[in-house]
XYZ file of C-alpha atoms in Angstrom:
592
model
C 44.643 115.100 40.182
C 43.240 111.757 38.827
C 44.203 110.787 35.262
C 41.470 111.486 32.688
C 40.165 108.286 31.027
C 40.992 108.064 27.348
C 44.119 110.279 27.367
C 47.472 109.198 26.078
C 50.627 111.264 26.465
C 53.418 110.842 23.926
C 56.379 113.192 23.544
C 54.656 115.860 25.608
C 51.646 115.832 23.320
C 48.147 114.418 24.139
C 46.085 111.931 22.153
C 42.780 110.123 22.648
C 43.005 106.460 23.397
C 39.640 104.653 23.324
C 39.393 100.867 23.226
C 37.157 99.520 20.493
C 34.638 96.944 21.905
C 35.697 93.424 21.018
C 32.631 92.726 18.926
C 33.270 95.864 16.736
C 37.038 95.383 16.155
C 36.612 93.266 13.044
C 34.103 95.733 11.490
C 36.285 98.847 12.252
C 39.544 97.120 11.513
C 41.299 98.344 14.663
C 41.514 97.702 18.384
C 42.015 101.333 19.538
C 40.765 104.700 18.363
C 43.529 107.340 18.633
C 43.421 110.969 17.595
C 45.828 113.842 18.156
C 44.403 116.576 20.469
C 47.059 119.085 19.254
C 47.935 120.295 22.758
C 50.471 119.667 25.474
C 48.321 121.335 28.184
C 46.719 118.782 30.419
C 43.584 120.785 31.388
C 42.881 121.622 27.706
C 43.370 117.989 26.742
C 40.814 116.954 29.426
C 38.240 119.321 27.946
C 38.889 118.038 24.411
C 38.850 114.360 25.307
C 35.222 114.639 26.582
C 34.061 115.718 23.088
C 36.104 113.017 21.421
C 34.577 110.427 23.794
C 31.138 111.462 22.533
C 32.306 111.155 18.937
C 33.760 107.648 19.581
C 30.500 106.549 21.250
C 28.604 107.680 18.134
C 31.045 105.698 15.909
C 30.449 102.588 17.939
C 26.655 102.956 17.892
C 26.658 103.547 14.154
C 28.785 100.411 13.586
C 26.502 98.326 15.773
C 23.471 99.505 13.766
C 25.110 98.615 10.533
C 26.005 95.146 11.733
C 22.498 94.629 13.009
C 21.128 95.561 9.614
C 23.546 93.286 7.783
C 22.529 90.288 9.838
C 18.830 90.915 9.626
C 16.987 87.712 8.673
C 15.806 87.443 5.047
C 12.186 87.807 4.085
C 10.148 84.657 4.664
C 9.943 82.382 1.675
C 8.240 79.082 1.167
C 9.069 76.506 3.762
C 12.388 74.816 2.989
C 12.901 71.124 3.425
C 16.386 70.388 4.876
C 17.558 66.839 4.617
C 21.377 67.089 4.495
C 23.736 69.935 5.404
C 27.525 70.379 5.296
C 29.302 70.874 8.641
C 30.343 74.402 7.662
C 26.758 75.476 7.099
C 25.660 73.764 10.318
C 28.349 75.736 12.140
C 27.174 79.054 10.550
C 23.614 78.389 11.668
C 24.764 77.661 15.179
C 26.807 80.882 15.186
C 23.701 82.898 14.180
C 21.747 81.146 16.952
C 24.336 81.906 19.596
C 24.828 85.530 18.499
C 21.084 86.213 18.405
C 20.597 84.808 21.978
C 23.561 86.699 23.355
C 22.370 89.911 21.704
C 18.884 89.569 23.174
C 20.295 88.847 26.636
C 22.705 91.836 26.326
C 19.751 94.106 25.418
C 17.738 92.803 28.333
C 20.650 93.489 30.719
C 20.833 97.063 29.480
C 17.128 97.702 29.700
C 16.065 95.711 32.771
C 18.817 93.573 34.227
C 20.860 96.432 35.464
C 17.994 97.462 37.746
C 17.975 94.133 39.528
C 19.320 93.886 43.047
C 22.517 92.004 43.659
C 20.519 89.204 45.286
C 18.133 88.915 42.313
C 21.004 88.821 39.844
C 22.700 86.126 41.824
C 19.535 84.096 41.975
C 19.108 84.406 38.178
C 22.744 83.419 37.645
C 22.183 80.347 39.790
C 19.129 79.360 37.729
C 21.120 79.773 34.511
C 23.883 77.623 35.988
C 21.412 74.901 36.849
C 20.119 74.992 33.258
C 23.607 74.613 32.026
C 24.310 71.605 34.302
C 21.038 69.899 33.297
C 21.837 70.375 29.627
C 25.419 69.215 29.946
C 24.344 66.051 31.818
C 21.406 65.344 29.451
C 18.769 65.466 32.180
C 15.143 64.542 31.257
C 12.404 67.185 31.091
C 8.792 66.203 30.531
C 9.920 62.692 29.455
C 12.426 63.942 26.854
C 16.239 64.322 27.268
C 17.634 67.825 27.324
C 20.016 67.479 24.385
C 19.345 70.614 22.326
C 16.608 69.074 20.235
C 13.833 71.354 21.478
C 15.949 74.516 20.993
C 17.025 73.422 17.510
C 13.418 72.794 16.482
C 12.391 76.255 17.645
C 15.224 77.867 15.674
C 14.388 75.870 12.461
C 10.722 76.853 12.836
C 11.705 80.517 13.135
C 13.836 80.155 10.033
C 10.913 78.525 8.132
C 12.858 75.308 7.709
C 11.370 71.798 7.900
C 13.923 69.238 9.087
C 12.921 65.814 10.344
C 14.587 64.669 13.617
C 15.604 61.459 11.865
C 17.268 63.278 8.923
C 21.068 63.463 8.447
C 20.833 67.231 8.644
C 19.291 67.218 12.055
C 21.877 64.790 13.360
C 24.612 67.161 12.031
C 22.993 70.247 13.551
C 21.993 69.048 17.017
C 25.535 68.550 18.526
C 26.823 71.942 17.358
C 23.558 73.626 18.563
C 23.997 71.938 21.959
C 27.469 73.449 22.244
C 26.129 76.816 21.134
C 23.459 76.697 23.863
C 25.956 75.761 26.514
C 28.189 78.637 25.463
C 25.255 80.999 25.709
C 24.504 79.852 29.313
C 28.137 80.455 30.315
C 28.283 83.886 28.721
C 25.000 84.829 30.362
C 26.505 83.990 33.750
C 29.438 86.262 33.018
C 27.101 89.183 32.284
C 24.984 88.492 35.388
C 28.141 88.527 37.520
C 29.161 91.797 35.942
C 32.339 90.353 34.447
C 33.840 90.693 30.980
C 32.121 88.103 28.701
C 34.603 85.273 27.989
C 34.810 82.801 25.136
C 34.469 79.484 26.948
C 34.159 77.071 23.996
C 36.988 77.395 21.410
C 34.540 76.450 18.735
C 32.955 79.862 19.062
C 36.139 81.940 19.482
C 35.532 85.389 17.943
C 31.771 84.965 17.818
C 29.849 87.935 19.334
C 26.481 89.506 18.558
C 28.073 91.921 16.042
C 30.949 89.843 14.769
C 31.281 89.235 11.081
C 30.856 85.480 11.590
C 27.451 86.099 13.116
C 26.423 88.427 10.285
C 27.714 86.160 7.604
C 25.185 85.385 4.884
C 25.206 82.581 2.332
C 27.066 83.521 -0.847
C 26.984 81.983 -4.237
C 24.262 80.502 -6.436
C 21.547 78.404 -4.828
C 19.359 75.464 -5.807
C 16.531 77.987 -6.446
C 18.760 79.924 -8.840
C 19.451 76.713 -10.818
C 15.786 75.751 -11.018
C 14.834 79.251 -12.130
C 17.475 79.093 -14.823
C 15.989 75.728 -16.011
C 12.564 77.394 -16.270
C 13.983 80.331 -18.246
C 15.762 78.027 -20.701
C 12.578 75.961 -21.264
C 10.754 79.170 -22.049
C 13.463 80.733 -24.205
C 14.007 77.582 -26.273
C 10.257 77.030 -26.533
C 10.560 73.422 -25.300
C 7.468 71.288 -25.071
C 5.559 70.643 -21.850
C 6.698 67.036 -22.047
C 10.338 68.223 -21.942
C 9.488 70.168 -18.792
C 7.600 67.208 -17.312
C 10.607 64.978 -17.892
C 12.652 66.960 -15.343
C 9.781 67.685 -12.961
C 10.503 64.839 -10.529
C 14.275 65.574 -10.587
C 13.686 69.288 -9.870
C 11.272 68.541 -7.023
C 13.638 65.973 -5.521
C 16.570 68.440 -5.519
C 14.491 71.278 -4.077
C 13.002 69.147 -1.289
C 16.236 67.245 -0.443
C 18.641 70.205 -0.350
C 16.293 73.153 0.220
C 15.959 76.066 -2.201
C 18.543 78.246 -0.385
C 21.230 75.522 -0.399
C 24.389 76.840 -2.083
C 25.210 74.756 -5.151
C 28.947 74.970 -4.318
C 28.398 73.136 -1.000
C 26.733 70.062 -2.564
C 29.220 67.273 -2.499
C 29.275 63.855 -4.242
C 28.312 62.111 -0.946
C 25.201 64.327 -0.828
C 24.292 63.113 -4.331
C 24.566 59.544 -3.192
C 22.121 60.246 -0.369
C 19.835 62.037 -2.842
C 19.653 58.917 -5.029
C 19.142 56.674 -2.022
C 15.933 58.615 -1.374
C 15.036 58.499 -5.103
C 15.245 54.663 -5.120
C 12.701 54.468 -2.297
C 10.161 56.806 -3.932
C 6.815 55.076 -4.751
C 5.424 55.580 -8.328
C 2.884 58.358 -8.849
C 3.736 59.784 -5.427
C 2.238 63.196 -6.295
C -1.211 61.673 -6.858
C -1.127 58.820 -4.369
C 0.353 60.838 -1.494
C -1.086 64.299 -2.011
C 0.349 67.136 0.020
C 3.364 65.084 1.097
C 7.003 65.582 0.330
C 8.815 62.701 -1.357
C 10.457 61.785 1.937
C 7.075 61.767 3.629
C 5.596 59.712 0.745
C 8.316 57.130 1.321
C 7.502 56.851 5.004
C 3.750 56.631 4.291
C 4.389 53.838 1.694
C 6.588 51.904 4.162
C 3.921 52.186 6.881
C 1.249 50.952 4.444
C 3.566 48.109 3.409
C 3.398 49.347 -0.174
C 6.465 47.778 -1.849
C 5.994 49.403 -5.197
C 8.894 51.600 -6.253
C 10.013 53.537 -9.367
C 11.000 51.260 -12.212
C 14.693 50.891 -13.164
C 14.052 52.843 -16.397
C 12.438 55.730 -14.500
C 15.389 55.781 -12.064
C 17.792 55.867 -15.028
C 15.899 58.724 -16.659
C 15.914 60.759 -13.463
C 19.635 60.139 -13.006
C 20.131 61.601 -16.492
C 17.880 64.588 -15.654
C 19.780 65.383 -12.435
C 23.080 65.071 -14.264
C 21.738 67.474 -16.917
C 20.679 69.982 -14.227
C 24.128 70.085 -12.669
C 25.756 70.204 -16.102
C 23.622 73.313 -16.755
C 25.024 74.825 -13.531
C 28.523 74.110 -14.781
C 27.823 75.637 -18.204
C 26.586 78.841 -16.561
C 29.608 78.976 -14.210
C 27.455 78.506 -11.066
C 29.779 75.693 -9.970
C 33.196 74.540 -11.196
C 32.237 70.873 -11.609
C 29.285 68.524 -11.598
C 28.913 66.728 -8.188
C 26.644 64.118 -9.731
C 29.251 63.100 -12.306
C 30.420 59.804 -10.898
C 31.139 56.728 -12.965
C 30.332 54.296 -10.168
C 27.072 56.037 -9.362
C 26.102 55.941 -13.046
C 26.709 52.210 -13.155
C 24.285 51.579 -10.349
C 21.505 52.845 -12.675
C 22.724 50.972 -15.754
C 22.260 47.560 -14.187
C 18.597 46.671 -14.581
C 17.800 49.953 -16.308
C 16.495 48.153 -19.320
C 12.764 47.590 -18.634
C 10.986 44.371 -19.395
C 9.636 44.100 -22.951
C 6.413 46.027 -23.389
C 3.355 43.767 -23.506
C 2.079 43.246 -27.060
C -1.225 42.104 -28.563
C -1.435 38.461 -29.666
C -2.832 37.822 -33.128
C -5.952 36.459 -31.460
C -6.352 39.721 -29.475
C -5.752 41.814 -32.608
C -8.477 39.920 -34.465
C -10.896 40.491 -31.589
C -9.900 44.144 -31.318
C -10.563 44.825 -35.055
C -13.917 42.985 -34.825
C -15.246 45.280 -32.140
C -18.677 46.914 -32.543
C -16.912 50.053 -33.681
C -15.167 48.267 -36.524
C -18.135 46.120 -37.491
C -20.301 49.307 -37.744
C -17.595 50.836 -39.990
C -17.666 47.645 -42.110
C -21.398 48.154 -42.599
C -20.905 51.730 -43.890
C -20.516 53.975 -40.794
C -18.065 56.808 -41.266
C -14.524 55.825 -40.398
C -12.745 58.417 -38.239
C -9.638 58.679 -36.154
C -10.603 55.891 -33.723
C -10.753 53.522 -36.680
C -7.621 54.684 -38.581
C -5.056 55.641 -35.901
C -4.490 52.139 -34.495
C -4.160 50.691 -38.015
C -1.717 53.459 -39.121
C 0.407 52.699 -36.021
C 0.300 48.917 -36.513
C 1.395 48.951 -40.171
C 3.700 52.018 -40.160
C 5.125 52.144 -36.655
C 3.721 55.667 -36.074
C 3.741 57.108 -32.602
C 0.192 57.794 -31.423
C 0.557 61.565 -31.621
C 2.112 61.411 -35.059
C -0.950 59.620 -36.404
C -3.515 61.686 -34.550
C -2.168 65.085 -35.714
C -1.963 64.368 -39.456
C -3.267 66.890 -42.033
C -4.816 65.839 -45.269
C -1.938 67.503 -47.133
C 0.514 65.184 -45.314
C -0.706 62.259 -47.503
C 1.098 62.780 -50.811
C 1.960 60.950 -54.049
C 5.281 61.456 -55.872
C 6.202 59.458 -58.974
C 3.390 56.988 -58.354
C 4.447 56.401 -54.656
C 1.844 57.424 -52.002
C 3.403 58.227 -48.673
C 2.644 59.993 -45.432
C 4.882 62.921 -44.497
C 5.529 63.060 -40.705
C 6.422 66.728 -40.087
C 5.753 69.720 -37.824
C 5.196 72.330 -40.535
C 2.439 72.826 -43.141
C 2.988 72.262 -46.842
C 3.885 75.938 -47.285
C 6.490 75.781 -44.429
C 4.365 77.579 -41.863
C 4.163 76.320 -38.307
C 1.070 74.646 -36.835
C 0.061 72.700 -33.708
C 1.872 69.520 -34.771
C 4.760 68.290 -32.640
C 7.553 65.789 -33.239
C 9.487 63.943 -30.519
C 12.954 64.121 -32.063
C 14.740 65.398 -35.155
C 14.755 61.826 -36.537
C 10.953 61.790 -36.296
C 10.632 63.841 -39.461
C 10.346 61.389 -42.333
C 8.316 60.138 -45.273
C 6.701 56.719 -44.933
C 5.164 54.964 -47.947
C 1.593 53.807 -47.422
C 1.204 50.115 -46.635
C -0.938 48.275 -49.210
C -3.205 46.982 -46.429
C -4.293 50.607 -45.665
C -5.248 51.006 -49.349
C -7.327 47.821 -49.225
C -9.034 49.299 -46.131
C -10.063 52.367 -48.131
C -7.689 54.887 -46.503
C -7.162 56.855 -49.752
C -10.918 57.149 -50.263
C -11.162 58.523 -46.718
C -8.383 61.029 -47.431
C -10.094 62.253 -50.614
C -13.382 62.693 -48.765
C -11.616 64.729 -46.004
C -10.009 66.956 -48.584
C -13.453 68.123 -49.693
C -14.104 69.498 -46.238
C -12.997 73.108 -46.144
C -13.799 73.518 -42.434
C -10.612 71.801 -41.229
C -7.330 70.791 -42.884
C -6.798 68.039 -40.286
C -7.250 64.400 -41.253
C -9.006 63.587 -37.968
C -10.631 66.827 -36.798
C -12.741 65.099 -34.159
C -9.641 64.223 -32.187
C -8.782 66.918 -29.685
C -5.444 67.803 -28.000
C -4.839 67.546 -24.239
C -3.887 70.469 -22.043
C -0.243 69.936 -23.021
C -1.002 70.191 -26.689
C -0.662 66.492 -27.537
C -3.491 64.683 -29.340
C -2.162 61.375 -28.034
C -3.039 62.173 -24.415
C -6.815 61.828 -24.798
C -6.597 59.148 -27.498
C -4.383 56.846 -25.466
C -6.761 56.959 -22.532
C -9.726 56.263 -24.781
C -7.840 53.319 -26.389
C -7.021 51.824 -22.984
C -10.705 51.708 -22.117
C -11.494 50.389 -25.616
C -9.085 47.500 -25.196
C -10.487 46.568 -21.805
C -13.999 46.430 -23.204
C -13.221 44.501 -26.435
C -10.286 42.237 -25.413
C -10.594 42.063 -21.640
C -8.945 43.462 -18.520
C -6.257 40.763 -18.724
C -4.699 42.350 -21.787
C -1.791 44.622 -20.779
C -1.036 45.966 -24.244
C -1.409 49.676 -24.938
C -1.463 52.031 -27.870
C 2.323 52.205 -27.837
C 2.474 48.407 -28.143
C 1.715 48.756 -31.896
C 5.114 50.529 -32.358
C 6.837 47.556 -30.629
C 4.897 45.086 -32.794
C 5.959 46.994 -35.891
C 9.607 46.611 -34.821
C 9.186 42.920 -34.418
C 7.507 42.707 -37.857
C 10.514 44.464 -39.426
C 12.834 41.898 -37.805
C 10.720 39.098 -39.159
C 10.857 40.712 -42.621
C 14.666 40.945 -42.320
C 14.649 44.621 -43.094
C 18.030 46.472 -42.770
C 18.508 48.714 -39.725
C 18.732 51.874 -41.856
C 15.389 51.145 -43.415
C 13.734 50.395 -40.080
C 15.136 53.613 -38.608
C 13.876 55.603 -41.565
C 10.407 54.128 -41.434
C 9.899 54.480 -37.668
C 11.833 57.694 -37.003
C 14.651 56.233 -34.924
C 18.360 57.139 -35.170
C 19.891 55.664 -38.312
C 22.039 52.605 -38.220
C 23.780 50.871 -35.368
C 26.806 53.096 -34.635
C 28.589 56.364 -35.302
C 30.151 55.186 -38.539
C 26.868 54.060 -40.054
C 25.125 57.221 -38.885
C 27.679 59.292 -40.796
C 27.311 57.057 -43.837
C 23.549 57.428 -43.882
C 23.744 61.183 -44.165
C 24.593 60.555 -47.834
C 22.164 59.684 -50.630
C 18.378 59.285 -50.101
C 17.346 60.664 -53.422
C 13.974 59.985 -55.130
C 14.865 56.299 -55.603
C 15.116 55.803 -51.836
C 11.411 56.374 -51.327
C 10.839 53.601 -53.882
C 13.100 51.344 -51.817
C 11.132 52.092 -48.688
C 7.875 51.345 -50.503
C 9.208 47.987 -51.596
C 10.286 47.204 -48.041
C 7.115 48.219 -46.216
C 5.116 45.698 -48.306
C 7.051 43.042 -46.373
C 5.505 44.130 -43.099
C 2.883 41.575 -42.245
C 1.175 39.856 -39.314
C 0.470 36.261 -40.140
C -2.983 35.216 -38.911
C -4.343 38.778 -38.788
C -7.621 38.901 -40.803
C -8.910 42.352 -41.793
C -10.822 41.187 -44.875
C -14.144 42.118 -43.298
C -12.997 45.794 -43.298
C -11.780 45.894 -46.930
C -13.687 48.119 -49.281
C -14.870 46.517 -52.474
C -13.701 49.301 -54.792
C -10.103 49.517 -53.597
C -7.236 47.473 -54.897
C -3.731 47.082 -53.622
C -1.518 49.912 -54.926
C 1.362 48.450 -57.032
C 4.800 49.843 -56.562
C 6.096 51.166 -59.867
C 9.433 49.811 -60.927
C 11.931 51.411 -63.188
C 12.742 49.669 -66.422
């Protein structure tokens, strides 16, 4: 009597003995399924083993289904741009590619291939063998070498990944995909010959359609997780739109270069060097000038157009800081153990030349022409003086930032102990919040009014504005931009105003007044602490002086600032045609 398949006799007792398919052994954790049949009678054991065989088949089918579900492709997201990839991730992608092809061929063999005649199967095996030979030798098909490029591009398209053929990622992926394709051809021949599928390439040892390696999914936090965290922090901390804009280019660069699904833990320092190599080649205003293109595509387009303009050293330095901050955020939230962008030598490459050329300033001749424009001459003849008249003058004589001057309230102009000053602050007089914004903590300050503004009739203007109950703002006609900053629209208007009154050759801007104020403080030999207090910069020159300057600043300090700001002057600047007859310079009271 022939021996029943799946029976094992030990010590006169029968057991089942079913071999677990190779691709399921890792998932089930065993190579054989054994179960006691509780009998020593051979005929009874044969009857029982048939039922156990059905049960084992159900276990194998269930395990296959679970593995298929675990390796199901994720839902399609936005197209990912892949520029660099670690060798480990490249191998995992090739494994998924090989496993998916082998699985499809295995299913075809079960559904259709088994019905082919022996001659048809041999003919198909011969065709697959020819494909293998052509691929291994790098034969040419339709003018292009068979080197795995076409198959890799199809796989990337199916995965919704954009990866340029010239990118480092493609060069890493193509060789391993070529080996995966060759391995698939060899395994397909085994199946067509009716033989056990062998592992021909040691690189893919243990890789089968249902093996854990084929079902492996990326683990750990991704680039998308980090960028979402950044968005949440901006929202939770109520940061300004300008703070968000400061990191916009850095966030875009990281997302495009690595891809949103790239695991943060796989990003290495050498990847960061390549990231910054791309950043250095990015043209300025790439979003507007190269609409719809990625940054890498914008670089290629600029090169083809022979456009040599690139981001300024200061912009590069700022983006280096932003990228460092992003990865520091990942470290703070335990996404990665250390910052891959933290590299002293890399940082030094952005320090050299990071200091921009001095900002262009107005010459005294240009200032005289500017303040003799038709707008100013009409104001000299009695036309109402508004924000367009006062904001440039406030910035020139007090070093105000454009937005600081534009957003002033009438209550921000105050007089204490005979000293008239302008309070630069975010809150109202009663402490309530309003639409005003400050750039830094140091921006909050009290700046005595320069005597030249008194001669120009500024206090008369303030008193007139206080009678208007419709708006508490000093310049209600000035409107904020979509980001909430009054300076956005005003700076654009001022640029056009300068071009019309001074000429297109003048490169100075609204912010140039702040630079001219700093030069005027140097000419007046004002101490660093006073300059910092007047303009809203950090105090002093170093840590020791900053600590020292936390002390004092009582009521007498405002008097000192008032005495110092009188020294701010611009020799050769003539504003006498704008002086109001009834105003006189405000004396600074002195203590006896």
